[in-house]
Short mmCIF file of C-alpha atoms in Angstrom, two decimals:
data_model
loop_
_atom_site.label_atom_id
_atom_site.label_comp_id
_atom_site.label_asym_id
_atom_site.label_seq_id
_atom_site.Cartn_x
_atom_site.Cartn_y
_atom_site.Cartn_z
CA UNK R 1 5.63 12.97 7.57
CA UNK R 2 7.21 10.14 5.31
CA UNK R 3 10.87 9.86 6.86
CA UNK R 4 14.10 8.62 4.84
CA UNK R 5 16.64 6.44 5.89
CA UNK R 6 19.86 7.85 6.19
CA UNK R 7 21.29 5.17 4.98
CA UNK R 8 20.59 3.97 1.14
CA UNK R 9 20.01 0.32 0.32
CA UNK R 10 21.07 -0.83 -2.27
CA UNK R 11 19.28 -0.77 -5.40
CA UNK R 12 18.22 -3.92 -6.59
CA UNK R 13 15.07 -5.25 -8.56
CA UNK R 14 13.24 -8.48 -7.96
CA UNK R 15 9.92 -10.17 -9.11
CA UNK R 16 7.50 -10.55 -6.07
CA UNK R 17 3.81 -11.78 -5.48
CA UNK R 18 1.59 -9.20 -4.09
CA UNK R 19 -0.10 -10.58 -0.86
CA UNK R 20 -1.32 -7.88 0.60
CA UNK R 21 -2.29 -4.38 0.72
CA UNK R 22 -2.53 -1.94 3.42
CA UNK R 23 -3.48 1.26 2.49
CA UNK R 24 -3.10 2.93 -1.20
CA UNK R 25 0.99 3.28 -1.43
CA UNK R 26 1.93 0.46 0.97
CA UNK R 27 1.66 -3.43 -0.17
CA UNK R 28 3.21 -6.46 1.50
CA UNK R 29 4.94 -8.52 -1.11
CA UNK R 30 6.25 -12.17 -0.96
CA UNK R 31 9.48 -13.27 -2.89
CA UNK R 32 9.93 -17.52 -1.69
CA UNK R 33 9.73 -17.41 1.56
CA UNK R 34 10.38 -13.69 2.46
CA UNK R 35 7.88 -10.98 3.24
CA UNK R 36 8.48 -7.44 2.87
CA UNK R 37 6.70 -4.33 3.32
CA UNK R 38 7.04 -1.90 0.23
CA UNK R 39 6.17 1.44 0.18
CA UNK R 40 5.46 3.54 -3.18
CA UNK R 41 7.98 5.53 -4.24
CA UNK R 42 7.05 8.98 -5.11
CA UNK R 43 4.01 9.52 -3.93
CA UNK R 44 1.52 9.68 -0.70
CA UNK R 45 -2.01 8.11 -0.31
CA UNK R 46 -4.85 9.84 1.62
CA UNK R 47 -5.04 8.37 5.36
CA UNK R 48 -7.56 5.47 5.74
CA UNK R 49 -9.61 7.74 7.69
CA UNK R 50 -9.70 10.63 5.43
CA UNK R 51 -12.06 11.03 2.64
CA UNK R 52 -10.10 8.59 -0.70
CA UNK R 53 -8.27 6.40 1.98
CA UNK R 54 -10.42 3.64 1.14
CA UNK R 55 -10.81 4.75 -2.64
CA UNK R 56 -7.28 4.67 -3.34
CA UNK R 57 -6.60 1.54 -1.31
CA UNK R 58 -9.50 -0.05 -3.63
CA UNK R 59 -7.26 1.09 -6.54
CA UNK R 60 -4.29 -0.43 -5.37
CA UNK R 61 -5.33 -3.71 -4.70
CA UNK R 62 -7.66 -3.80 -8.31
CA UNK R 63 -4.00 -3.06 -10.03
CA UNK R 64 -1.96 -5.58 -7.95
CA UNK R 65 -3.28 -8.03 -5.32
CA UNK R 66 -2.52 -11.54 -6.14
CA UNK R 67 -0.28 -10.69 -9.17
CA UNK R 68 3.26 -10.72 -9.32
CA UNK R 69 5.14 -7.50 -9.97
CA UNK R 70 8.81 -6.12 -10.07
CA UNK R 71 9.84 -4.33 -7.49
CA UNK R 72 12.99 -1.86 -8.12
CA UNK R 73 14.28 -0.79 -4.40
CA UNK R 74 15.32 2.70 -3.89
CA UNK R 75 15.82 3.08 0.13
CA UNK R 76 14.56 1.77 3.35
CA UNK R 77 13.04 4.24 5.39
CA UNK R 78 12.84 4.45 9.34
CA UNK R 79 10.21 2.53 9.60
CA UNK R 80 12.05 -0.33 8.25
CA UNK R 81 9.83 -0.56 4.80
CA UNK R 82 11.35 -0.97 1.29
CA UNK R 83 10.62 2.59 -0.38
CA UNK R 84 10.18 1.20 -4.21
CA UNK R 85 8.66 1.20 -7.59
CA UNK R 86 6.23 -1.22 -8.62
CA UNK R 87 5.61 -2.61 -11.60
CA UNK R 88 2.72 -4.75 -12.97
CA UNK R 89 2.89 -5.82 -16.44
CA UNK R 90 3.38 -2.85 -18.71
CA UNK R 91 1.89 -0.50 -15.42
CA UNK R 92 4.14 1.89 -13.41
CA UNK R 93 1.88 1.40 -10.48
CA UNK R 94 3.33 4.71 -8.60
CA UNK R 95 2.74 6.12 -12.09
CA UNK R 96 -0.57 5.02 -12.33
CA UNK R 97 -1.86 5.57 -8.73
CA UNK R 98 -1.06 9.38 -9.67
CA UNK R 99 -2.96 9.62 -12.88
CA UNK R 100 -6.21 7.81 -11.57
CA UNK R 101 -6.48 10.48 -8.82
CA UNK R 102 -5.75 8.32 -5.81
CA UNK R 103 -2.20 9.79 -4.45
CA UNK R 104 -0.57 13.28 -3.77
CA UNK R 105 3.02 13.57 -5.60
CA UNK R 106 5.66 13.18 -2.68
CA UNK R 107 8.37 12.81 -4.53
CA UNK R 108 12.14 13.39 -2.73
CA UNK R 109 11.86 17.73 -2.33
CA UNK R 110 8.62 17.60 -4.87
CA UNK R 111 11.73 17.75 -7.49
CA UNK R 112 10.32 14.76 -9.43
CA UNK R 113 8.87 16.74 -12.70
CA UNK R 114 7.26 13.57 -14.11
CA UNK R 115 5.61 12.65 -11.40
CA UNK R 116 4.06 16.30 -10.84
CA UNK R 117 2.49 16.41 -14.66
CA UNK R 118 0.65 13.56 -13.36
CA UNK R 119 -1.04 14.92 -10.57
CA UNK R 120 -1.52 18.07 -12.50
CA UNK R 121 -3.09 16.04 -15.27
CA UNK R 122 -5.62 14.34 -12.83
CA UNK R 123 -6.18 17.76 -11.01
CA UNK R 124 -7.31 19.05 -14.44
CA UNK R 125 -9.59 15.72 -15.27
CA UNK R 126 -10.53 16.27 -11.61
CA UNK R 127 -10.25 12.31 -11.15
CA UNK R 128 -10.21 10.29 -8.26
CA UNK R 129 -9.96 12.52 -5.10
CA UNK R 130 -9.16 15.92 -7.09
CA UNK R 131 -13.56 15.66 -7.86
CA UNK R 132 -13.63 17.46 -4.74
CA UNK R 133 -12.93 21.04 -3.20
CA UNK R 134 -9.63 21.22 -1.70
CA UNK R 135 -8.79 17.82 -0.57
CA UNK R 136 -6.47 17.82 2.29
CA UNK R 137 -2.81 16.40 1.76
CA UNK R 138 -2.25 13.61 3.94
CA UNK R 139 1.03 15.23 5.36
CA UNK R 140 -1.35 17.74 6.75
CA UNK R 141 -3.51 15.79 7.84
CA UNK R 142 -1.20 13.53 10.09
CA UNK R 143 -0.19 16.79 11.56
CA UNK R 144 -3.25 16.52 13.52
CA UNK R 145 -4.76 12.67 13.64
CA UNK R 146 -2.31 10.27 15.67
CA UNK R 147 -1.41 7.83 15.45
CA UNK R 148 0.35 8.55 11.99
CA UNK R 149 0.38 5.91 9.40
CA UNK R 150 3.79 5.39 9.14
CA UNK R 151 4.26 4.58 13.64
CA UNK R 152 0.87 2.14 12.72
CA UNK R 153 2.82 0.59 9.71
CA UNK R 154 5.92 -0.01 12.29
CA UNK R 155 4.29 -1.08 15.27
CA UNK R 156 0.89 -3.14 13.80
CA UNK R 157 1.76 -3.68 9.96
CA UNK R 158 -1.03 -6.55 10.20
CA UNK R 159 -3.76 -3.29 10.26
CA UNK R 160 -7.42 -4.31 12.23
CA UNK R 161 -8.89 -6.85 9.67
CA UNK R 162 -9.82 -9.98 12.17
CA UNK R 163 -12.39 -11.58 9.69
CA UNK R 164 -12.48 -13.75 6.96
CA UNK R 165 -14.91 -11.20 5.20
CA UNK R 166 -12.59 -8.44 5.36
CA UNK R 167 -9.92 -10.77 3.54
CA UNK R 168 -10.24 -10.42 -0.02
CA UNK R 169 -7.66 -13.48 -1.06
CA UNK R 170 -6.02 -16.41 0.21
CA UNK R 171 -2.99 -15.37 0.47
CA UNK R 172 -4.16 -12.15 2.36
CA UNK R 173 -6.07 -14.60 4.89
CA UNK R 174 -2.92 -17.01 5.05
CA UNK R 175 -0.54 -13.51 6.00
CA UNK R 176 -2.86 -12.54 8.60
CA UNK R 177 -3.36 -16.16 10.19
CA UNK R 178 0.43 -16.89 10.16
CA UNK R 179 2.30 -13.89 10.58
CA UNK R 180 -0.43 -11.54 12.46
CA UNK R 181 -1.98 -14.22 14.56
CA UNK R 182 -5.36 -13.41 14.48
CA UNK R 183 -6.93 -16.39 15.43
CA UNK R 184 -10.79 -15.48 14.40
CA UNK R 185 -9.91 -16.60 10.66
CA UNK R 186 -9.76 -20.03 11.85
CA UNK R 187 -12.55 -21.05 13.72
CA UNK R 188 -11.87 -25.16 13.36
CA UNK R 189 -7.73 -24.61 14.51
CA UNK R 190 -6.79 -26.60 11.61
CA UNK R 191 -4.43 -24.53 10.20
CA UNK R 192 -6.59 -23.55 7.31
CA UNK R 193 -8.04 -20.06 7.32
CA UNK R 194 -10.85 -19.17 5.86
CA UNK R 195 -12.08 -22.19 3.99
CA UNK R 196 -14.36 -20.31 1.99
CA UNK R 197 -11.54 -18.34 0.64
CA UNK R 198 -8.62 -21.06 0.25
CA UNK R 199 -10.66 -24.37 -0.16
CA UNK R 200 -11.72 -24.36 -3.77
CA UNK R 201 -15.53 -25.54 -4.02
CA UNK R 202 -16.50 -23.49 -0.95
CA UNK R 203 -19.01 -20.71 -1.19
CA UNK R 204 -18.32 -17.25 0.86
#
């Protein structure tokens, strides 16, 4: 169950580099030195263990990994995340996640009409994870699998990647080394993680 904040921030909109992202409507963004953890507005992503979790993470990261985007703030929820719009270039990401096929609407009480003639346009293409027979919400799903995503987001955003061929940037690398510790993407202990990823001239 995605759970609001009682309390509203408040609105504001800011340019941010995307440096990582965790599942297909979650993304860790970096503005100077501060990190946040964003959540898509509007709309829910199948679990990484269902069927699409990885799919629609895939998605995500082709549309903004590495790239900077403008983040619009709506609320924090009670997991502490920035609940947000995203948007790269002339893409609504949240928008755009919908129409591909990779998200369930989950907008505030389902009262978000734009956001529902999406899904009902890629339910009609069957795209992305409407190609098969009655995929299961993930709402429903977390009903049933613990823990949920949104207790892992709070207690382990950092997720279970531990090597530098799971990374698929620098930056991501350079997030997991600093802020989640994981000491297996450097090897040497000089501070540099993954060489093949952040030292230019250095093969994979």
């Amino acid at each position: 169950m995605l759970v609001w904040s009682i309390a509203t921030a408040q609105a504001e909109t800011f340019i941010a580099r995307v440096i990582a992202v965790l599942d297909g409507d979650t993304v860790i963004v970096q503005e100077r030195a501060k990190k946040t953890t964003v959540r898509l507005a509007g709309i829910d992503a199948p679990e990484k263990l269902q069927d699409f979790g990885p799919a629609s993470r895939d998605a995500l990261v082709a549309l903004v990994l590495n790239r900077h985007v403008q983040v619009t703030t709506k609320t924090v929820d009670d997991y502490g995340r920035v609940v947000a719009l995203l948007q790269a270039g002339r893409v609504n990401v949240n928008e755009e996640q919908l129409r591909r096929g990779m998200a369930w609407e989950y907008s505030h009480y389902h009262a978000d009409k734009a956001l529902i003639a999406l899904q009902t346009e890629a339910q009609h293409a069957r795209r992305g994870l409407w190609a098969g027979a009655n995929p299961l919400p993930p709402w429903e799903f977390r009903k049933t699998h613990a823990p949920t995503r949104e207790l892992e987001a709070a207690n382990n955003p950092c997720g279970k990647k531990r090597y530098c061929s799971q990374m698929v940037s620098c930056e991501e690398a350079r997030f997991y080394l600093t802020q989640c510790r994981v000491k297996t993407l450097d090897k040497d202990g000089d501070g540099m993680p993954c060489e093949s990823l952040c030292v230019p001239g250095q093969k994979r």
